[in-house]
Amino acid sequence: MKILVVGNGGREHALAWRFLRSERVKQVLCIPGNGGTATLEGCINVPLLLDDFAGMRRLAEVQGVALTVVGPEVPLAKGIVDYFQEANLPIFGPSRQAAQIEASKSWAKDLMQAANVPTAPYQVCPDRATALAYLEGCQFPTVIKADGLAAGKGVTIVRDRDSAIATIERLFEQRPQEPVVIEEFIPGEEVSVIGVTDGETIRPLIAAQDHKRLGEGDTGPNTGGMGAYAPAPILSSALLERVQKTILEPTLAQLRTRGITYRGFLYAGLMITPGGDPYVIEFNCRLGDPEAQVILPLLETPLESLLLACQEGRLAQFPPLQWRSGYCATVVLASEGYPDSPITDRLITGLSSLPPDILVFHAGTKRKNDQLYSSGGRVLNVTALGEDLAAALSKVYGAIGSIHFDGMYYRRDIGWRALADRSQP
Ligand code: AMP
Ligand code: GLY
């Protein structure tokens, strides 16, 4: 069968790679793909724009694609799934209405409140005056969020009233029509639990931890993610069960109450408080990036069978998911100047001499004259499996020593929380 993967990041390279490990999958078409999917055996890049729904639908029809899987949130929020479904083409992902769980923070918060899902107390402020008035009663730090999609830049944690006022002024100046959400700051450790669902049944994938900050020790500006590992030891099986019962299932039930059948990945970004309670910080309507790069190498169940079962509404009958034992870790190699103004078009060398157990999922790369160049902020995800996290990380960092491009930046402390926990008595 042929699978179509929409997107061009490390997550989509990992999806294409995982699909092609199944006997049944003969070819993956990647729109538009990157320098990694370009040379992945069995994968072909098709240079269409991510908003060219008509072009993608034609491609799926002409090629007889068995399933289309959408990586990023923007095409989902714009209704790619509805558009494919109108033509009866199999596609895995939430509809435009369901994708609001990521595309509108206020919609998601109201849904969580109605579902009685633990999340920070909040206020939706439709205009500047309401927001400034609400601030009067706030404790600091507090969290201010733009309502709509903002490519990871819509959230500001403010430490005092002056910066809160400045943030509110900025948000209403940039997007005067959109509300802002002000919510309580929840301290703790973050972890990502991604459910896979057909709208009736939801099963969690193995939990992953992403390092979103640019600097070591989880400091500096937020990024798309600088590295990740799975499974995340903070999520014990008891806690995962609790997340399933008090977060994933009630959210799905509340969506159904609103007439929405949510099919796709449902990403719960959780904060685990020092007392061990999980709170939802955000929902995303897709797989995480770089979480996918560490979850998919551990998944033994054929991915196309799982996603087709969801797409066809038979997840309840699907056998339990199978996982490899051990850990997977990935470290992002980023461009100089990332995240604000990455410098790209730099020659990348050293990939051909890596040991065979290193997986390199490309993010911002392109091929030119048979050579590989950087083309985005996050460039490569260097990934390895290991018996334990330390073993996986040591393979990754060993391999990074052989890779080079000018201005290459990466964090040397991915996994530090889990390694520190492990060394405690
Ligand atoms: P989001 O885009 O909603 O994931 O927010 C970006 C980051 O801001 C999260 O990964 C958290 O680190 C932080 N954050 C968001 N909301 C809260 C909150 N209520 N309490 C503490 N940290 C938060
Ligand atoms: N790694 C965070 C995200 O995909 O949103």
XYZ file of C-alpha atoms and ligand atoms in Angstrom:
453
model
C 0.000 0.000 0.000
C 0.930 3.643 -0.427
C 0.836 6.159 2.397
C 0.889 9.924 2.035
C 2.594 11.922 4.795
C 1.938 15.666 4.935
C 4.687 17.864 6.399
C 8.417 18.526 6.208
C 9.912 18.125 9.693
C 11.639 15.507 11.795
C 8.252 14.160 12.869
C 7.297 13.489 9.245
C 10.658 11.857 8.487
C 10.112 9.585 11.512
C 6.556 8.784 10.340
C 7.756 7.925 6.815
C 10.584 5.795 8.228
C 8.234 3.938 10.591
C 5.648 3.264 7.878
C 8.312 1.856 5.576
C 9.392 -0.692 8.182
C 6.085 -2.512 7.609
C 6.014 -5.174 4.899
C 2.651 -3.939 3.703
C 3.814 -0.387 3.004
C 5.441 -0.255 -0.410
C 5.791 3.479 -0.794
C 5.461 6.719 1.146
C 4.773 9.991 -0.620
C 5.875 12.964 1.443
C 4.492 16.469 0.884
C 6.800 18.338 0.616
C 9.288 16.286 2.716
C 12.915 17.299 3.323
C 16.481 16.272 2.548
C 16.065 13.136 4.674
C 12.832 11.844 3.173
C 14.318 12.581 -0.280
C 16.842 9.751 0.137
C 14.821 7.405 2.356
C 14.377 4.169 0.406
C 10.748 3.781 -0.664
C 9.913 7.447 -0.073
C 9.306 10.132 -2.688
C 9.019 13.854 -2.025
C 6.257 15.678 -3.868
C 6.789 19.450 -3.977
C 3.310 20.738 -3.163
C 2.554 23.589 -0.768
C 0.961 22.646 2.565
C -2.134 24.699 1.737
C -2.613 23.136 -1.704
C -5.405 20.820 -0.560
C -6.683 20.318 -4.116
C -3.221 19.222 -5.296
C -2.842 16.818 -2.363
C -6.279 15.333 -2.896
C -5.564 14.817 -6.605
C -2.272 13.124 -5.749
C -3.974 10.779 -3.252
C -6.622 9.876 -5.831
C -4.264 9.340 -8.760
C -1.782 7.345 -6.681
C -4.444 5.216 -4.958
C -3.154 6.194 -1.516
C -4.447 3.879 1.253
C -4.048 6.453 4.024
C -3.004 10.088 4.370
C -1.450 11.162 7.674
C -1.042 14.834 8.530
C 1.907 15.955 10.678
C 1.511 19.690 11.394
C -1.406 21.562 12.937
C -1.944 24.273 10.320
C -3.448 22.082 7.552
C -5.574 20.309 10.198
C -6.877 23.617 11.549
C -7.635 24.692 7.971
C -9.764 21.590 7.355
C -7.643 19.225 5.255
C -9.395 16.237 6.840
C -12.884 17.514 5.968
C -11.683 18.206 2.427
C -10.352 14.657 1.928
C -13.439 13.130 3.528
C -15.720 14.959 1.083
C -14.020 12.865 -1.618
C -14.153 9.673 0.525
C -10.374 9.516 0.757
C -8.998 7.830 3.907
C -7.165 10.346 6.083
C -6.038 10.162 9.700
C -6.397 13.370 11.700
C -9.043 15.532 13.375
C -11.567 17.591 11.407
C -11.345 21.387 11.347
C -13.866 21.628 14.159
C -12.001 19.072 16.285
C -8.620 20.699 15.596
C -9.829 23.746 17.552
C -8.548 21.863 20.578
C -5.167 23.249 19.495
C -6.183 26.154 17.254
C -8.148 28.004 19.951
C -6.879 28.061 23.531
C -10.190 29.485 24.818
C -12.157 26.717 23.071
C -9.829 24.097 24.544
C -10.051 25.571 28.057
C -13.855 25.661 27.931
C -13.878 22.051 26.742
C -11.575 21.012 29.594
C -13.707 22.812 32.125
C -16.880 21.141 30.825
C -15.103 17.741 30.897
C -13.869 18.388 34.439
C -10.303 17.790 33.293
C -7.627 19.169 35.647
C -6.210 22.366 34.162
C -5.094 25.770 35.476
C -7.913 28.133 36.544
C -8.308 30.728 33.761
C -10.195 33.630 32.309
C -10.915 34.264 28.631
C -10.563 38.001 27.987
C -12.221 39.201 24.776
C -10.668 42.673 24.906
C -7.896 44.726 26.439
C -10.042 46.322 29.155
C -11.306 42.950 30.448
C -7.765 41.575 30.467
C -6.346 44.554 32.369
C -9.199 44.414 34.890
C -8.702 40.663 35.444
C -5.009 41.247 36.133
C -5.935 43.190 39.271
C -6.757 39.949 41.074
C -3.877 37.842 39.674
C -0.969 36.364 41.584
C 2.444 36.274 39.892
C 3.893 34.521 37.991
C 0.899 34.195 35.750
C 0.516 32.924 32.197
C -0.862 34.886 29.248
C -1.773 33.064 26.041
C -2.758 34.237 22.578
C -5.898 32.376 21.548
C -4.901 31.197 18.073
C -2.025 29.254 16.535
C 1.248 31.073 17.088
C 3.938 28.530 16.140
C 4.956 28.062 19.774
C 5.302 31.814 20.404
C 1.878 32.573 21.845
C 2.580 31.867 25.534
C 4.247 34.313 27.939
C 4.940 33.625 31.580
C 4.930 37.003 33.317
C 6.645 37.620 36.649
C 5.078 40.975 37.556
C 2.244 43.359 36.739
C 4.271 45.632 34.435
C 5.321 42.810 32.145
C 1.763 41.435 32.245
C 0.397 44.790 31.064
C 3.051 45.013 28.328
C 2.188 41.490 27.130
C -1.529 42.221 27.021
C -0.939 45.476 25.103
C 1.275 43.634 22.611
C -1.176 40.777 22.046
C -4.170 43.054 21.433
C -2.073 45.230 19.125
C -0.910 42.206 17.103
C -4.296 40.473 16.965
C -7.055 42.921 17.941
C -9.887 40.499 17.074
C -8.638 37.587 19.171
C -9.243 36.983 22.882
C -6.374 36.225 25.253
C -6.424 33.584 27.951
C -4.937 34.410 31.348
C -4.296 31.417 33.547
C -2.692 30.395 36.792
C 0.932 29.280 36.697
C 1.270 25.584 37.562
C 4.711 24.544 38.839
C 6.089 21.089 38.090
C 7.659 18.881 35.444
C 6.284 18.668 31.912
C 5.561 15.457 30.056
C 3.740 14.670 26.812
C 1.122 11.935 26.604
C -0.160 11.412 23.092
C -3.329 9.399 22.637
C -4.359 7.710 19.425
C -8.108 7.614 18.926
C -10.967 6.702 16.599
C -13.340 9.000 18.481
C -14.735 6.255 20.731
C -11.666 4.560 22.193
C -8.397 6.255 23.062
C -5.073 4.545 23.746
C -2.039 6.366 25.075
C 1.300 6.013 23.311
C 4.395 5.713 25.465
C 5.004 8.985 27.388
C 7.804 11.271 26.217
C 9.557 14.291 27.644
C 10.521 17.148 25.392
C 13.019 19.898 26.259
C 11.378 23.053 24.936
C 13.863 25.654 26.136
C 16.900 26.646 24.103
C 19.435 26.584 26.923
C 20.885 23.925 29.167
C 19.106 23.372 32.495
C 15.823 24.226 30.683
C 16.548 27.946 30.515
C 16.247 30.617 27.808
C 13.575 31.120 25.160
C 10.981 28.541 24.175
C 11.680 26.619 20.972
C 9.879 23.935 18.998
C 11.836 21.413 21.110
C 15.582 20.772 21.511
C 15.490 17.066 22.293
C 13.326 14.359 23.786
C 13.316 10.905 25.277
C 10.860 8.097 25.956
C 9.584 6.498 28.056
C 9.526 9.375 30.561
C 10.066 7.803 34.003
C 7.991 10.501 35.719
C 4.888 8.908 34.209
C 4.529 5.703 36.219
C 1.943 3.185 35.035
C -0.373 4.300 37.860
C -0.102 7.914 36.739
C -0.641 6.953 33.101
C -3.812 5.125 34.133
C -4.947 8.252 35.961
C -4.241 10.386 32.869
C -6.278 7.952 30.796
C -9.267 8.021 33.199
C -9.274 11.674 34.238
C -7.955 13.402 31.111
C -8.022 11.446 27.844
C -11.348 9.615 28.221
C -13.355 12.560 29.639
C -11.991 14.866 26.918
C -13.068 12.443 24.212
C -16.483 12.024 25.842
C -16.943 15.807 26.030
C -16.015 16.114 22.347
C -18.670 13.501 21.537
C -21.230 15.417 23.619
C -20.541 18.349 21.310
C -21.161 16.167 18.255
C -17.467 15.863 17.401
C -15.909 12.501 16.530
C -12.226 13.165 17.131
C -10.065 10.854 15.018
C -6.337 11.359 15.151
C -3.537 11.908 17.599
C -4.533 13.844 20.701
C -1.481 15.313 22.391
C -1.864 16.254 26.063
C 0.943 18.508 27.269
C 0.902 17.829 31.013
C 2.438 19.435 34.071
C 3.047 16.974 36.902
C 2.970 19.026 40.091
C 5.418 18.405 42.962
C 2.497 16.602 44.666
C 2.250 14.203 41.700
C -0.996 15.510 40.167
C -1.324 15.873 36.372
C -2.668 19.119 34.887
C -3.267 19.781 31.192
C -1.172 22.737 30.030
C -2.241 22.411 26.409
C -3.777 20.045 23.905
C -2.359 19.626 20.428
C -4.233 17.992 17.569
C -1.236 16.027 16.254
C 1.907 14.113 17.168
C 4.601 16.116 18.930
C 7.867 17.069 17.292
C 10.420 15.871 18.539
C 8.294 13.459 20.649
C 7.397 11.434 17.521
C 11.101 10.877 16.835
C 11.470 8.956 20.134
C 8.040 7.312 20.331
C 7.933 5.808 16.830
C 11.267 3.919 17.049
C 9.939 2.172 20.195
C 6.613 1.187 18.616
C 6.571 -2.403 17.400
C 2.917 -2.530 16.330
C 2.726 -1.746 12.593
C 1.810 1.929 12.427
C -0.347 1.665 9.302
C -2.492 -1.089 10.916
C -3.031 1.030 14.025
C -3.943 4.188 12.143
C -6.190 2.367 9.660
C -8.006 0.770 12.616
C -8.627 4.268 14.015
C -9.624 5.686 10.677
C -12.150 2.860 10.265
C -13.501 3.168 13.827
C -12.290 -0.228 15.112
C -9.692 0.714 17.717
C -11.609 -1.113 20.495
C -10.965 -4.442 18.712
C -7.308 -3.676 17.940
C -4.724 -5.741 19.872
C -2.740 -4.043 22.666
C 0.106 -1.866 21.404
C 3.523 -3.529 21.449
C 6.596 -1.583 22.541
C 10.291 -2.412 22.438
C 11.963 -2.538 25.813
C 14.540 0.140 26.551
C 14.685 3.849 25.813
C 14.944 6.162 22.862
C 16.576 9.601 22.903
C 16.907 12.341 20.313
C 18.976 15.524 20.308
C 18.148 18.394 17.958
C 20.993 20.015 16.053
C 19.868 23.585 15.446
C 21.090 26.461 13.309
C 22.994 29.431 14.660
C 20.448 32.124 15.579
C 17.586 29.666 16.263
C 14.793 30.320 17.285
C 14.652 34.030 16.376
C 16.616 34.271 13.140
C 18.259 31.015 12.114
C 21.081 31.199 9.589
C 20.555 28.504 6.953
C 22.088 27.194 3.720
C 25.085 25.677 5.439
C 26.759 22.508 4.200
C 26.168 19.476 6.467
C 28.858 16.786 6.620
C 29.564 13.594 8.534
C 26.260 11.749 8.165
C 27.551 8.976 5.905
C 30.058 7.658 8.452
C 27.682 7.214 11.428
C 27.267 3.803 13.103
C 24.257 1.834 11.760
C 22.336 2.050 15.044
C 22.073 5.837 14.812
C 18.867 7.165 13.289
C 19.064 10.660 11.868
C 15.661 12.201 11.290
C 16.016 15.345 9.213
C 14.051 18.510 9.978
C 15.306 21.609 8.127
C 17.495 20.111 5.400
C 17.499 20.155 1.614
C 19.599 18.497 -1.086
C 21.461 20.565 -3.639
C 23.934 19.121 -6.181
C 24.060 15.845 -4.250
C 25.006 17.600 -1.040
C 23.007 18.324 2.071
C 22.367 21.877 3.349
C 20.510 23.304 6.316
C 17.208 24.975 5.467
C 15.517 25.677 8.799
C 15.979 26.413 12.492
C 15.933 22.814 13.635
C 18.145 20.885 11.231
C 18.649 17.272 12.372
C 17.365 14.954 15.102
C 20.126 12.533 16.066
C 18.385 9.533 17.588
C 19.315 6.206 19.198
C 17.810 3.353 21.174
C 19.486 1.962 24.272
C 18.901 -0.493 27.080
C 18.605 2.479 29.379
C 18.428 6.220 28.854
C 22.111 6.785 29.595
C 23.078 4.243 26.910
C 20.762 5.821 24.316
C 22.100 9.303 25.093
C 25.708 8.242 24.981
C 25.208 6.790 21.467
C 23.533 10.033 20.364
C 26.209 12.326 21.761
C 28.959 10.053 20.389
C 27.451 10.364 16.901
C 27.021 14.140 17.124
C 30.810 14.442 17.428
C 31.102 13.347 13.775
C 28.470 15.729 12.366
C 29.284 19.247 11.308
C 27.747 22.398 9.899
C 28.827 25.953 10.611
C 27.062 27.413 13.656
C 25.619 24.028 14.736
C 24.044 24.344 18.216
C 22.688 21.639 20.485
C 21.986 21.049 24.156
C 24.371 18.712 25.961
C 21.971 17.900 28.798
C 18.992 16.200 27.144
C 17.433 13.766 29.615
C 18.975 15.420 32.663
C 15.854 15.239 34.802
C 15.363 11.521 34.225
C 19.069 10.806 34.768
C 19.037 12.818 38.005
C 15.907 11.013 39.276
C 17.518 7.680 38.486
C 20.626 8.438 40.501
C 18.627 9.284 43.619
C 18.490 6.590 46.299
P 1.949 25.945 25.434
O 2.222 26.541 24.076
O 0.545 26.135 25.913
O 2.484 24.555 25.554
O 2.889 26.722 26.451
C 4.269 26.803 26.237
C 4.973 26.513 27.523
O 4.613 27.462 28.526
C 4.615 25.176 28.128
O 5.356 24.149 27.570
C 4.927 25.404 29.589
O 6.311 25.268 29.815
C 4.560 26.846 29.788
N 3.199 26.972 30.343
C 2.050 27.139 29.646
N 1.005 27.225 30.484
C 1.493 27.106 31.730
C 0.907 27.117 33.052
N -0.394 27.286 33.241
N 1.739 26.963 34.095
C 3.069 26.805 33.943
N 3.672 26.797 32.745
C 2.904 26.944 31.640
N 7.225 19.269 21.092
C 6.143 20.130 21.282
C 5.149 20.136 20.224
O 5.195 19.357 19.290
O 4.232 20.941 20.305
